[in-house]
Coordinates of C-alpha atoms in Angstrom, one line a residue:
X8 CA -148.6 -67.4 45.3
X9 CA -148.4 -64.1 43.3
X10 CA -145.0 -63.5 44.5
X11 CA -143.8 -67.3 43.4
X12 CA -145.4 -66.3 39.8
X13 CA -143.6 -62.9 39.7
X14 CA -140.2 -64.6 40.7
X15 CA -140.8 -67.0 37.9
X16 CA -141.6 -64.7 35.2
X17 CA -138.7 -62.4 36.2
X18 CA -135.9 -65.5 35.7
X19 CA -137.4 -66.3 32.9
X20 CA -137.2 -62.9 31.0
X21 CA -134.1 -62.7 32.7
X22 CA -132.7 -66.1 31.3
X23 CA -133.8 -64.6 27.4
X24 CA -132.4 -61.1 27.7
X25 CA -128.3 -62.8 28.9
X26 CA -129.2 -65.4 26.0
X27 CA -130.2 -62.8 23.6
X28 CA -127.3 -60.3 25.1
X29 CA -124.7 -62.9 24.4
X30 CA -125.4 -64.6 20.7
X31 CA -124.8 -60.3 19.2
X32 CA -122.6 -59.6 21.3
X33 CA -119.8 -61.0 18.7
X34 CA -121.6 -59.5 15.6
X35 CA -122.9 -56.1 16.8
X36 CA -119.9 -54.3 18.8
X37 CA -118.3 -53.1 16.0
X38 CA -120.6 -52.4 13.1
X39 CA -120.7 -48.5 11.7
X40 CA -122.2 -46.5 9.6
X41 CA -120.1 -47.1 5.9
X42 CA -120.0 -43.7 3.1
X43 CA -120.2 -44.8 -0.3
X44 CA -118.2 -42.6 -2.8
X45 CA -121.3 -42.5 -5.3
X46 CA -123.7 -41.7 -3.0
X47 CA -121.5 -38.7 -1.5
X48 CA -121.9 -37.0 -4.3
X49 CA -124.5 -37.9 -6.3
X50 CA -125.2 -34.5 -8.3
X51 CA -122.0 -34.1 -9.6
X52 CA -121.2 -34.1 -13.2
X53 CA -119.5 -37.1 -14.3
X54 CA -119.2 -36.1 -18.1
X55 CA -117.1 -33.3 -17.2
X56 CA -113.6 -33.9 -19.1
X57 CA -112.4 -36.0 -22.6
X58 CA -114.1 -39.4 -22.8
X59 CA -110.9 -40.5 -24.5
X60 CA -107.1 -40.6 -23.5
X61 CA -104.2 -41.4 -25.8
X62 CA -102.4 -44.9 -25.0
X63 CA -99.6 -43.0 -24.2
X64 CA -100.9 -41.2 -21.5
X65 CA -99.5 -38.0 -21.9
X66 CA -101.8 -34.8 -21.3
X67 CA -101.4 -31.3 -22.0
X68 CA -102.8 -29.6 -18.4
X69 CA -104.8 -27.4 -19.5
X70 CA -107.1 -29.9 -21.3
X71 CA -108.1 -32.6 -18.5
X72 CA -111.1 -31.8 -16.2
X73 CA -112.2 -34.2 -14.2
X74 CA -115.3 -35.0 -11.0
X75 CA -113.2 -37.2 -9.4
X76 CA -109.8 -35.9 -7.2
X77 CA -106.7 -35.8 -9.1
X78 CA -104.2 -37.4 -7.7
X79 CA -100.2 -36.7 -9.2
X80 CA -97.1 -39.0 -8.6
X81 CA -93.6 -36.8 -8.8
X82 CA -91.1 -40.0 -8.8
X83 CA -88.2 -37.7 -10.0
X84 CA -88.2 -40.0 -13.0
X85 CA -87.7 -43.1 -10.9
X86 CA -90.0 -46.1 -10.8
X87 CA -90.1 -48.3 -7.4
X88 CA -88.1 -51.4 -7.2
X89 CA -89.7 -54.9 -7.4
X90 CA -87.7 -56.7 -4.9
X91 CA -89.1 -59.6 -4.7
X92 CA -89.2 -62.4 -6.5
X93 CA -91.6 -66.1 -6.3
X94 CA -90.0 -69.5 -5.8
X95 CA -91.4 -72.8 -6.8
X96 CA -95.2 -73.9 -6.7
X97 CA -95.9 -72.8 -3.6
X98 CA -95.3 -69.4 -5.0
X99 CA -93.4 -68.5 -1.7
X100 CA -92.3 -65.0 -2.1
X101 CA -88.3 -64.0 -1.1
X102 CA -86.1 -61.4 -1.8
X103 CA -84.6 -61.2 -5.4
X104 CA -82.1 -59.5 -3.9
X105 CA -80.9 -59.6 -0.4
X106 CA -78.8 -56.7 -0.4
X107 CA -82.0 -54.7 -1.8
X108 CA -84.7 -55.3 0.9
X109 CA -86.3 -51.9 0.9
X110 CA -88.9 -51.4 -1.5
X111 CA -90.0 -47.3 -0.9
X112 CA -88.3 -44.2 -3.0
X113 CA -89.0 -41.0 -2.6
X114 CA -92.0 -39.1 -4.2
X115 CA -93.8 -35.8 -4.4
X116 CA -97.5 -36.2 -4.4
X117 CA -99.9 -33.4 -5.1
X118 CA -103.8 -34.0 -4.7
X119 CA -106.3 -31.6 -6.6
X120 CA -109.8 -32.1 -4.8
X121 CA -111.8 -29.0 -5.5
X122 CA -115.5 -28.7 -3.0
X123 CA -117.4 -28.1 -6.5
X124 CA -116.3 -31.3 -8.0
X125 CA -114.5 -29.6 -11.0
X126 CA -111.0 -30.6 -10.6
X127 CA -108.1 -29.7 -13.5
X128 CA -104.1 -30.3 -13.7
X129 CA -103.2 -26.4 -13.3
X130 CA -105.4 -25.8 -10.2
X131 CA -104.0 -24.9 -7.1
X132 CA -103.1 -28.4 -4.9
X133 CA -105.6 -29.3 -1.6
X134 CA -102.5 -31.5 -0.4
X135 CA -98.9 -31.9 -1.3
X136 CA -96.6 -34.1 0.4
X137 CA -92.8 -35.2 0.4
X138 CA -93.2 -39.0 0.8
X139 CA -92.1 -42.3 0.1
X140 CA -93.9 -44.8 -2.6
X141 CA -93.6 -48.2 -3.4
X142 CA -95.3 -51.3 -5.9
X143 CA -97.7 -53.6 -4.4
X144 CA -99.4 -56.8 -5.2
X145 CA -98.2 -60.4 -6.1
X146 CA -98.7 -61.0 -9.6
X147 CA -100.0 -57.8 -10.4
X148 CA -97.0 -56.1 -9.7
X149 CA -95.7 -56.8 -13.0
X150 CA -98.7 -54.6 -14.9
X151 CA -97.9 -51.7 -17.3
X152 CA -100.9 -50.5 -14.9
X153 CA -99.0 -50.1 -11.4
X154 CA -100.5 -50.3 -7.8
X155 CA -98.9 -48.4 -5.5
X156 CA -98.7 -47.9 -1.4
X157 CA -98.1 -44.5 -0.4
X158 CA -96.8 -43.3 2.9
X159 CA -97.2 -39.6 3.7
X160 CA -94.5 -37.4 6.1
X161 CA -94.6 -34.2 8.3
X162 CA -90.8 -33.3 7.7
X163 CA -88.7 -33.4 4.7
X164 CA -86.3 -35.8 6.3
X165 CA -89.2 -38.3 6.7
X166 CA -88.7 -38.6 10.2
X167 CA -92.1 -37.9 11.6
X168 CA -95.0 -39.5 10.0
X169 CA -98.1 -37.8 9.0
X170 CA -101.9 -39.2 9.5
X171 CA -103.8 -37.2 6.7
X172 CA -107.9 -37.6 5.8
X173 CA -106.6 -38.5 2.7
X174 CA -109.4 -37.9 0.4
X175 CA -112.1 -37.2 2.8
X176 CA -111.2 -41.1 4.7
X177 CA -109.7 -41.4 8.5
X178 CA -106.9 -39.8 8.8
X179 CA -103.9 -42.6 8.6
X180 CA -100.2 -42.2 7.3
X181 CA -100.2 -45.1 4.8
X182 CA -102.7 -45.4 1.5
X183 CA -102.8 -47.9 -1.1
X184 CA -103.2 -46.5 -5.1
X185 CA -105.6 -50.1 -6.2
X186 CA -107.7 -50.9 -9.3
X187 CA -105.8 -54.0 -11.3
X188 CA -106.1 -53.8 -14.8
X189 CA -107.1 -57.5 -14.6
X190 CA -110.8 -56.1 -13.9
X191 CA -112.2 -54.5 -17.2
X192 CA -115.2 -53.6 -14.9
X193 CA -113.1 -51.1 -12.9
X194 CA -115.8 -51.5 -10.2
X195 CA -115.3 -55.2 -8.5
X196 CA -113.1 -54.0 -5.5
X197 CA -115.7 -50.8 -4.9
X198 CA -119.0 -52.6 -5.0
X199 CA -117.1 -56.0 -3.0
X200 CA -115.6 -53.9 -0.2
X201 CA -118.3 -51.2 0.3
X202 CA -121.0 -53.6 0.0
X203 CA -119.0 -56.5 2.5
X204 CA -117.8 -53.7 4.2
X205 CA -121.2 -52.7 5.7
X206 CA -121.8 -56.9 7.1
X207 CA -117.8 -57.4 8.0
X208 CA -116.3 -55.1 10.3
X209 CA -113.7 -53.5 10.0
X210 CA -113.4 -53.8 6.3
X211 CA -111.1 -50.9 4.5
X212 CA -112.9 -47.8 3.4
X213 CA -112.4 -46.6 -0.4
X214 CA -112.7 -43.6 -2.7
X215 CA -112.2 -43.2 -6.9
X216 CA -109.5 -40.8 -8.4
X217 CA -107.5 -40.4 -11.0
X218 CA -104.2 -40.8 -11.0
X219 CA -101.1 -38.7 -12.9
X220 CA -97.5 -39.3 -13.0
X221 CA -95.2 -36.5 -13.4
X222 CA -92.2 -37.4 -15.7
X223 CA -89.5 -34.4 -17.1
X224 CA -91.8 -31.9 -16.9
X225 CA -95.0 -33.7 -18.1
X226 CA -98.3 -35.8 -17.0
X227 CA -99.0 -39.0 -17.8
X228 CA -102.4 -40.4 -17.7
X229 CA -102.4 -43.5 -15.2
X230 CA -106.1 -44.1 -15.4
X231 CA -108.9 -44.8 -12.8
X232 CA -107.5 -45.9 -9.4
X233 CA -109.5 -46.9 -6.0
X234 CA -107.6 -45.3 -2.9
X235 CA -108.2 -47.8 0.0
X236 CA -107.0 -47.7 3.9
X237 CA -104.9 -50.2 4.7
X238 CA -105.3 -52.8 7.0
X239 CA -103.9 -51.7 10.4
X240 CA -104.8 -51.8 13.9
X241 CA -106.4 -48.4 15.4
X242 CA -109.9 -46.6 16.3
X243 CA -110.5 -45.9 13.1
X244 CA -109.5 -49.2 12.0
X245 CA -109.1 -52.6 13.1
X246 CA -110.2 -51.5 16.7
X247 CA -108.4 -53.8 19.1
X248 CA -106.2 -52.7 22.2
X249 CA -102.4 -52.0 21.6
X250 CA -99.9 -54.8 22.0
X251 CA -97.8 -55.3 24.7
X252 CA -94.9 -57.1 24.8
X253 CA -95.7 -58.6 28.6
X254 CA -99.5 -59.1 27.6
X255 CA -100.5 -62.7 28.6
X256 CA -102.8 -62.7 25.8
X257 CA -102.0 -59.8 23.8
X258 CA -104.4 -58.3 20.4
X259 CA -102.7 -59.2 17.2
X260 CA -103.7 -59.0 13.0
X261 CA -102.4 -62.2 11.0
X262 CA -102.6 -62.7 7.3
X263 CA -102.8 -66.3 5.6
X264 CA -101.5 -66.4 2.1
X265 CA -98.6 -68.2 0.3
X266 CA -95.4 -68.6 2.2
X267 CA -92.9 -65.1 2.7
X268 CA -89.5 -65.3 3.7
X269 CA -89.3 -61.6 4.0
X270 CA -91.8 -61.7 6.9
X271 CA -91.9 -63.8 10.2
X272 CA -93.9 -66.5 9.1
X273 CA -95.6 -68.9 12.0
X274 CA -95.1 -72.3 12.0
X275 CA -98.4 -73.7 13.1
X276 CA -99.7 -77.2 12.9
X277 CA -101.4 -77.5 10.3
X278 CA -99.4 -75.4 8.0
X279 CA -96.1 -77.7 8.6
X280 CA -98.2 -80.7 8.5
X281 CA -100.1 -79.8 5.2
X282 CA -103.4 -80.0 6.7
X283 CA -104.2 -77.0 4.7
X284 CA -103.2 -74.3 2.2
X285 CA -101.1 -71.1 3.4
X286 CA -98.9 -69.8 6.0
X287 CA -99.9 -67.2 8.5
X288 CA -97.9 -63.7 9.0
X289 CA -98.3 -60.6 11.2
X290 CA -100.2 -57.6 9.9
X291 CA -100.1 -56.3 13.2
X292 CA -97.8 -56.0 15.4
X293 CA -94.8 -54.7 13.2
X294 CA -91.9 -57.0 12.6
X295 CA -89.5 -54.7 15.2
X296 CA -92.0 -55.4 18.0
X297 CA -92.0 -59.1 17.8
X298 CA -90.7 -61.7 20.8
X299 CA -89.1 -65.1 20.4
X300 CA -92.3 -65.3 23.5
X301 CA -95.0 -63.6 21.7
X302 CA -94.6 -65.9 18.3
X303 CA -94.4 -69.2 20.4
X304 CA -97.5 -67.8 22.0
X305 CA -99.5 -67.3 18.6
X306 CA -98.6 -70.2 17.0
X307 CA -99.7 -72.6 19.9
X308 CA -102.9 -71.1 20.3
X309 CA -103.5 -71.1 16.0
X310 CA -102.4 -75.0 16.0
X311 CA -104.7 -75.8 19.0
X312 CA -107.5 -74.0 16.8
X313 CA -106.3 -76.3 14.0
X314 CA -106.0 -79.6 16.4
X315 CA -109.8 -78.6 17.3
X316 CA -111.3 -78.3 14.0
X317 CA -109.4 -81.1 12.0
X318 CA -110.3 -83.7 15.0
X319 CA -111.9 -86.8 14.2
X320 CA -112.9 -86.7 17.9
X321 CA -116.0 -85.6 17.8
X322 CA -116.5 -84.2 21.9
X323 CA -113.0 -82.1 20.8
X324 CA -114.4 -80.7 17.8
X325 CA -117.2 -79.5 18.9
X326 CA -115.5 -77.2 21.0
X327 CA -114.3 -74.8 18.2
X328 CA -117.0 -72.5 19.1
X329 CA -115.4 -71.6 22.4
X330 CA -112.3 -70.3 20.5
X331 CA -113.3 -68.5 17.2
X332 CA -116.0 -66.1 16.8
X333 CA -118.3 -68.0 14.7
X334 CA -120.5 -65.4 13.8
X335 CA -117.6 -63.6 11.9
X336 CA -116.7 -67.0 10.2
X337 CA -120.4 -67.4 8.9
X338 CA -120.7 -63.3 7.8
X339 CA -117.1 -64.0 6.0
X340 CA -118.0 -67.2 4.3
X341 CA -121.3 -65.4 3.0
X342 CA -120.1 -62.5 1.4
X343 CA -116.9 -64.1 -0.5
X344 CA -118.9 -67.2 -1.6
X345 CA -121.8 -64.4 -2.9
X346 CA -119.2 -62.5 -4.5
X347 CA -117.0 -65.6 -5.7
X348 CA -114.0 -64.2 -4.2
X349 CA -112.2 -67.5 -4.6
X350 CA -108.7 -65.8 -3.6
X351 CA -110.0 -65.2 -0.4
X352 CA -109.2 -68.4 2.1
X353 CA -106.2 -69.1 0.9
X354 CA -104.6 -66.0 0.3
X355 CA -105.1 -62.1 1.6
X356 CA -107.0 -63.4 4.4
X357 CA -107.4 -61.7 7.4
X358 CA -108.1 -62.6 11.3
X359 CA -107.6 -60.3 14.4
X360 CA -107.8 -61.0 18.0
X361 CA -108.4 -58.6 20.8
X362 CA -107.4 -59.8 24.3
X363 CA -111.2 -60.0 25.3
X364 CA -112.8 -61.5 22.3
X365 CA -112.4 -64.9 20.2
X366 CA -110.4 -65.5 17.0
X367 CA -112.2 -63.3 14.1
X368 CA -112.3 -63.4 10.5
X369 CA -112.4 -60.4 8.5
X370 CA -111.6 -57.8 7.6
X371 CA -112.4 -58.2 4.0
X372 CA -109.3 -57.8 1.3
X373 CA -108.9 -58.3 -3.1
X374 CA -111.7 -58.7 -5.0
X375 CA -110.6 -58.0 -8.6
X376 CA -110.7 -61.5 -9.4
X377 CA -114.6 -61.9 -8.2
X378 CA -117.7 -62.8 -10.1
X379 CA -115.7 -64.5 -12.6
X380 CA -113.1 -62.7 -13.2
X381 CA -110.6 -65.2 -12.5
X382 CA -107.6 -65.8 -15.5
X383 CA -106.6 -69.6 -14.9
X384 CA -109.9 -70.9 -14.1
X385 CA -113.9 -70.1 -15.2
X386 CA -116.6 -69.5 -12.3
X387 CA -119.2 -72.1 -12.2
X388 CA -122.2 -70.1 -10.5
X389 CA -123.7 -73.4 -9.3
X390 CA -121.8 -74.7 -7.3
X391 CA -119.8 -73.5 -4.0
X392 CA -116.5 -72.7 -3.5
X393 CA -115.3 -71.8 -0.1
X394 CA -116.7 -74.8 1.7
X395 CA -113.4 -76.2 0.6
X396 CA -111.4 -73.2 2.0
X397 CA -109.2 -73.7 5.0
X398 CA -110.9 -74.1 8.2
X399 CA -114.0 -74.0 6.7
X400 CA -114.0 -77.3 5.0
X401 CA -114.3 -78.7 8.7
X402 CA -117.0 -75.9 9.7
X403 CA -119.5 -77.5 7.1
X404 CA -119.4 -80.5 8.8
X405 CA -121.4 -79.0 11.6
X406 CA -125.4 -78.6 11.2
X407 CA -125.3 -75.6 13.0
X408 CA -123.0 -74.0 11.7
X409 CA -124.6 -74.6 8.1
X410 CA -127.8 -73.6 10.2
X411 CA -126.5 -70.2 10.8
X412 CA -124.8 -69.8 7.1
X413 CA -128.3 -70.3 5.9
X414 CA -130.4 -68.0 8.7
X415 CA -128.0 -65.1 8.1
X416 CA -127.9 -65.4 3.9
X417 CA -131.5 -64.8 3.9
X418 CA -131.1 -61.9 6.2
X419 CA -128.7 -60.5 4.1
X420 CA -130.4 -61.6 0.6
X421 CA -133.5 -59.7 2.1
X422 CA -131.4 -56.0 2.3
X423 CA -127.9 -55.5 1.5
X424 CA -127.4 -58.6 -0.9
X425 CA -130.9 -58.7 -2.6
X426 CA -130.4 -58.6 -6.5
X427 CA -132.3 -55.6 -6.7
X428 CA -130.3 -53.8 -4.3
X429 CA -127.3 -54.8 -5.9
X430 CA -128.7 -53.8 -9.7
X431 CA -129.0 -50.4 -8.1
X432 CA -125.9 -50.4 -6.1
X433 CA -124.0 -50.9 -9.6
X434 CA -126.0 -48.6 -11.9
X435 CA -125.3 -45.9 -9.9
X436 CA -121.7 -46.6 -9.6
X437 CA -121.3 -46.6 -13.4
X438 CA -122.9 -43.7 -13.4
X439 CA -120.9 -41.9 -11.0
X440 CA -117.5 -42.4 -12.7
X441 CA -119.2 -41.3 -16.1
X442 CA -116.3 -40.4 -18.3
X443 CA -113.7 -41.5 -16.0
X444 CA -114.4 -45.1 -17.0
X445 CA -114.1 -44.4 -21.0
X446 CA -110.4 -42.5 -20.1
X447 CA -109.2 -45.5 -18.6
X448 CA -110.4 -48.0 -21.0
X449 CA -109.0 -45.8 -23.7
X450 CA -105.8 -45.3 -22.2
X451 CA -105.2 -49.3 -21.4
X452 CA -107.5 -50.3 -24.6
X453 CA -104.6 -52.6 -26.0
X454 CA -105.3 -54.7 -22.2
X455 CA -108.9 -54.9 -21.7
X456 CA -109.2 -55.6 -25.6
X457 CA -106.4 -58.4 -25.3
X458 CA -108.5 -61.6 -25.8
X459 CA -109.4 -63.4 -22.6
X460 CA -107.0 -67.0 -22.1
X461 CA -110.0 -68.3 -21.4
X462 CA -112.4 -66.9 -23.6
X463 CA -115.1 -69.5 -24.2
X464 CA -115.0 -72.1 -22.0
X465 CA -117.8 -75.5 -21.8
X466 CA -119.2 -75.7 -18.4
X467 CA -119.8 -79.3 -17.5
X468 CA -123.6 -78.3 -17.4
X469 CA -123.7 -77.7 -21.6
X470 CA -123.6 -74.3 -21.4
X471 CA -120.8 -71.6 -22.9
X472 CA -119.9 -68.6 -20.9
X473 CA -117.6 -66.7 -23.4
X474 CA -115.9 -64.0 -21.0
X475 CA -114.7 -61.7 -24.1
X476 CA -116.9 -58.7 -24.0
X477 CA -116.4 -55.7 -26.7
X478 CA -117.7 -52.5 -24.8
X479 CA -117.4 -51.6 -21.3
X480 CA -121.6 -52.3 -21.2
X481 CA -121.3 -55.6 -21.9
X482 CA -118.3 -56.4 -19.4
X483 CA -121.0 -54.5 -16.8
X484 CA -123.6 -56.8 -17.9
X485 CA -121.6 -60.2 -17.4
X486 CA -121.0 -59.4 -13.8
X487 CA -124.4 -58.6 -13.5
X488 CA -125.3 -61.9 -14.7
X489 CA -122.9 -63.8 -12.8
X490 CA -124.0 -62.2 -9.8
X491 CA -127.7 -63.2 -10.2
X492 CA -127.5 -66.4 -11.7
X493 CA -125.0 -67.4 -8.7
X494 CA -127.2 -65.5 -5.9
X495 CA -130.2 -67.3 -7.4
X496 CA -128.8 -71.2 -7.3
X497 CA -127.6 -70.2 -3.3
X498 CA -131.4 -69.1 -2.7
X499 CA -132.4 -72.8 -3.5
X500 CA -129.4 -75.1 -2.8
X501 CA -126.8 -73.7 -0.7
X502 CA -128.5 -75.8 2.2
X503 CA -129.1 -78.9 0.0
X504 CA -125.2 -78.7 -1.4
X505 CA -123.7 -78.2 2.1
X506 CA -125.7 -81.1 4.4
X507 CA -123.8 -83.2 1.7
X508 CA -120.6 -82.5 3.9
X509 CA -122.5 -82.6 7.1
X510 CA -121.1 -85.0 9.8
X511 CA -124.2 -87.2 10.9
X512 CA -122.7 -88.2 14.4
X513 CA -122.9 -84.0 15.0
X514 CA -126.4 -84.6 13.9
X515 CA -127.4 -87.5 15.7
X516 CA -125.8 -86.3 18.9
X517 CA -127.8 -82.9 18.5
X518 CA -130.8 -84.8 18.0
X519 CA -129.9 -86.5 21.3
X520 CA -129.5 -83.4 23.4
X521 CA -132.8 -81.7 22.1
X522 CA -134.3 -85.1 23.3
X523 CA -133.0 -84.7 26.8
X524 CA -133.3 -80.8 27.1
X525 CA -137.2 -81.6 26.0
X526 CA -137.6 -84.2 28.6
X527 CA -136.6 -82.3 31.1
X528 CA -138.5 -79.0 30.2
X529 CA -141.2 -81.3 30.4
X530 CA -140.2 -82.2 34.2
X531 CA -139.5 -79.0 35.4
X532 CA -142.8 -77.6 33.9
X533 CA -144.5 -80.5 35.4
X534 CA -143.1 -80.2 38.7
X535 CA -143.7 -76.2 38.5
X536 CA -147.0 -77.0 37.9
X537 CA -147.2 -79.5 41.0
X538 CA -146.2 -77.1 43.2
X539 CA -148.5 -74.5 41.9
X540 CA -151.3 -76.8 42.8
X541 CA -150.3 -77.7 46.1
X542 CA -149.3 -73.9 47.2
X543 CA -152.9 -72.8 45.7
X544 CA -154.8 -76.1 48.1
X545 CA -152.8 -74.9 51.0
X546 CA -154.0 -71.0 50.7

């Protein structure tokens, strides 16, 4: 009898450990330990240096001091090409030029990042490079304020690539030179992907500097710029095994955004059907590694993803869960609907698959635009956004998966995404960049003074949100309103809002199946029980 009891208890804890085992498996092999730029150095001094720059940028060498690294942009009195131009309302990107379809030129950089945080123009360089640099972004490409890629070399005849830690992150070979003027904040992108960055895997790591260009002989104040890793596949990056060309089901990193006739774009089912916004593109592999058999590959398992979740067959579309790792959707749905990263879904969207694992979301990409900081349209903090994002506008229509949107926001509103936490997380950012914050608003002050397009704008609820703000505290205290009076309506009615979109078949056919798993606990428990009684009469 003792030994039918043991047996018993043993399946049982047996049964919970594979079943507890297998629902983190998806959302715990990956997560690591995230530095935060502020919190690296919080002692430094951030008032070393002027608080003001001219609008012209130029700076006599000896007279800039700075916490923050230096970073200095040799061009030889060139600026990168924009080669690209957009087309039509689908604001496809092509070539403006298809004789000119390289968009790099060469570049010295030097980098001045002293260990005592005291960092001038005329000290000696931690790092100089012969490179190659280029412009980046859609839209923002055209700012006075450029954003840059950067791509570092170990030989002069840029031959041999060369993986540096630049600025203290993993070492890699390509950097991006980020912070769009379009953010008067100058801290959106920092607090989205540091903050995101800890729940979604993966997610780019970033540092401040300041950046310099070098033009006949003198520097040119560029202003406050975020250096971010790029999204790439590797250990210390988007950690899935190398593709192969004869792989059966081989890793790869797409992107959805608008359409890009300078990349292979996939033609999947849903995108040449307009089921839903944007076309998907490689991130990884490269364009030179890529088979007619590989493409065909990707594209029929994306459009059977597609047929899955825009079925009106309810038996099919329930299956989605077998194909993309849902734990990944919910984590990436939470933290761009929290941040109102409205950009994200439809464009700058990331997904990677691994050979062993499910389709995954992330990592995360863009934020300038969040907490209402969007030119062409206002942020309405009650109400949410993404549930009308590809993919996800077919995810809401499941109970569980709301279910698990609304268990894993109150985790997160708990630690990492409590108001409190994020007060703090912001304060001490401003802090950190000190006098680095008033150079750059002086230096662009005719743009972040410009009067917003849509400056005061009547939400249907009565209320006026007037986005013009006159110092750089008041621009800080808008996004900290935004954030908490949007973080506040999801604590009460994210659940409410999204059963509005619920399928009730799903519902009624879960109710169903609890009804038959309950009967028949209720058998076996009886029947265990039975037999209990009968081996105990017998002994």
């Amino acid at each position: 009898m003792k030994k039918i009891i043991c047996a018993s208890v043993v399946v049982v804890l047996m049964l919970l450990f594979f079943i507890f085992y297998f629902s983190h498996l998806n959302t715990d092999y990956s997560k690591s330990v995230r530095a935060f730029h502020h919190e690296l150095y919080k002692n430094i001094d951030s008032s070393l240096g002027p608080d003001t720059m001219p609008v012209s940028g130029r700076t006599h060498e000896s007279s800039f001091k700075t916490h923050l690294p230096i970073v200095i942009l040799d061009m030889n009195g060139k600026q990168p090409p924009d080669i690209y131009k957009t087309l039509g309302s689908e604001q496809a990107r092509t070539y403006a030029n298809q004789n000119q379809t390289n968009p790099w030129i060469d570049m010295h950089i030097t980098v001045i990042d002293n260990r005592n945080h005291s960092n001038m123009l005329t000290d000696e360089p931690t790092f100089v490079n012969d490179g190659l640099i280029k412009l980046r972004g859609n839209s923002s490409r055209a700012f006075k304020k450029h954003q840059y890629g950067i791509k570092f070399f170990a030989d002069k005849d840029k031959k041999q690539e060369l993986e540096y830690p630049f600025l203290g992150m993993n070492a890699d070979e390509n950097w991006i030179l980020s912070n769009s003027i379009l953010d008067s904040s100058q801290i959106r992108n920092y607090v989205a992907l540091t903050i995101g960055g800890v729940i979604v895997p993966y997610t780019s790591d970033v540092r401040f500097c300041e950046v310099f260009t070098k033009e006949e002989g003198k520097y040119i104040y560029q202003g406050l710029y975020l250096a971010v890793e790029p999204i790439k596949r590797g250990k210390d990056h988007v950690n899935i095994a190398k593709y192969k060309k004869n792989d059966l089901n081989p890793s790869y990193i797409i992107c959805r955004d608008r359409k890009n006739y300078t990349q292979t774009t996939l033609s999947t089912w849903a995108s040449e059907n307009n089921i839903c916004y944007g076309w998907f593109t490689f991130k990884y592999p490269k364009e030179r590694d890529l088979t007619d058999r590989f493409v065909s590959q990707v594209e029929r398992d994306l459009s059977h993803i597609e047929h899955i979740l825009y079925s009106d067959n309810l038996q099919e579309f329930l299956t989605y869960s077998q194909f993309i790792d849902v734990p990944s959707f919910v984590d990436y749905f939470i933290v761009n609907e929290f941040f109102m990263n409205y950009d994200a879904g439809d464009n700058s969207t990331y997904y990677y698959k691994d050979y062993a694992r499910k389709l995954t979301m992330g990592p995360l990409w863009d934020y300038d635009n969040c907490w209402d900081n969007y030119k062409l349209a206002a942020g309405d903090a009650e109400y949410i956004v993404f549930k009308e994002r590809p993919w996800f506008e077919r995810l809401v229509r499941d109970p569980h998966f709301v279910q698990k949107l609304d268990k894993r926001y109150k985790q997160l509103r708990k630690t990492i995404l409590s108001q409190e936490y994020l007060d703090s997380y912001i304060d001490d950012t401003v802090a950190f960049l000190g006098n680095a914050v008033l150079r750059d608003r002086s230096r662009w002050s005719a743009v972040y003074q410009k009067e917003h397009m849509l400056a005061t704008v009547k939400e249907g609820r009565g209320y006026i949100i007037n986005r013009n703000r006159d110092t750089y505290q008041d621009e800080i205290i808008r996004l900290k309103d935004m954030a908490f009076t949007h973080g506040k309506w999801l604590d009460n009615y994210m659940v409410p809002f999204l059963s509005e979109y619920e399928d009730t078949r799903i519902a009624q056919k879960t109710q169903t199946y609890y009804s038959i798993a309950l009967v028949i606990f209720v058998i076996c428990f009886i029947t265990l029980l039975y037999i209990i009684t009968l081996k105990m009469k017998e002994s």
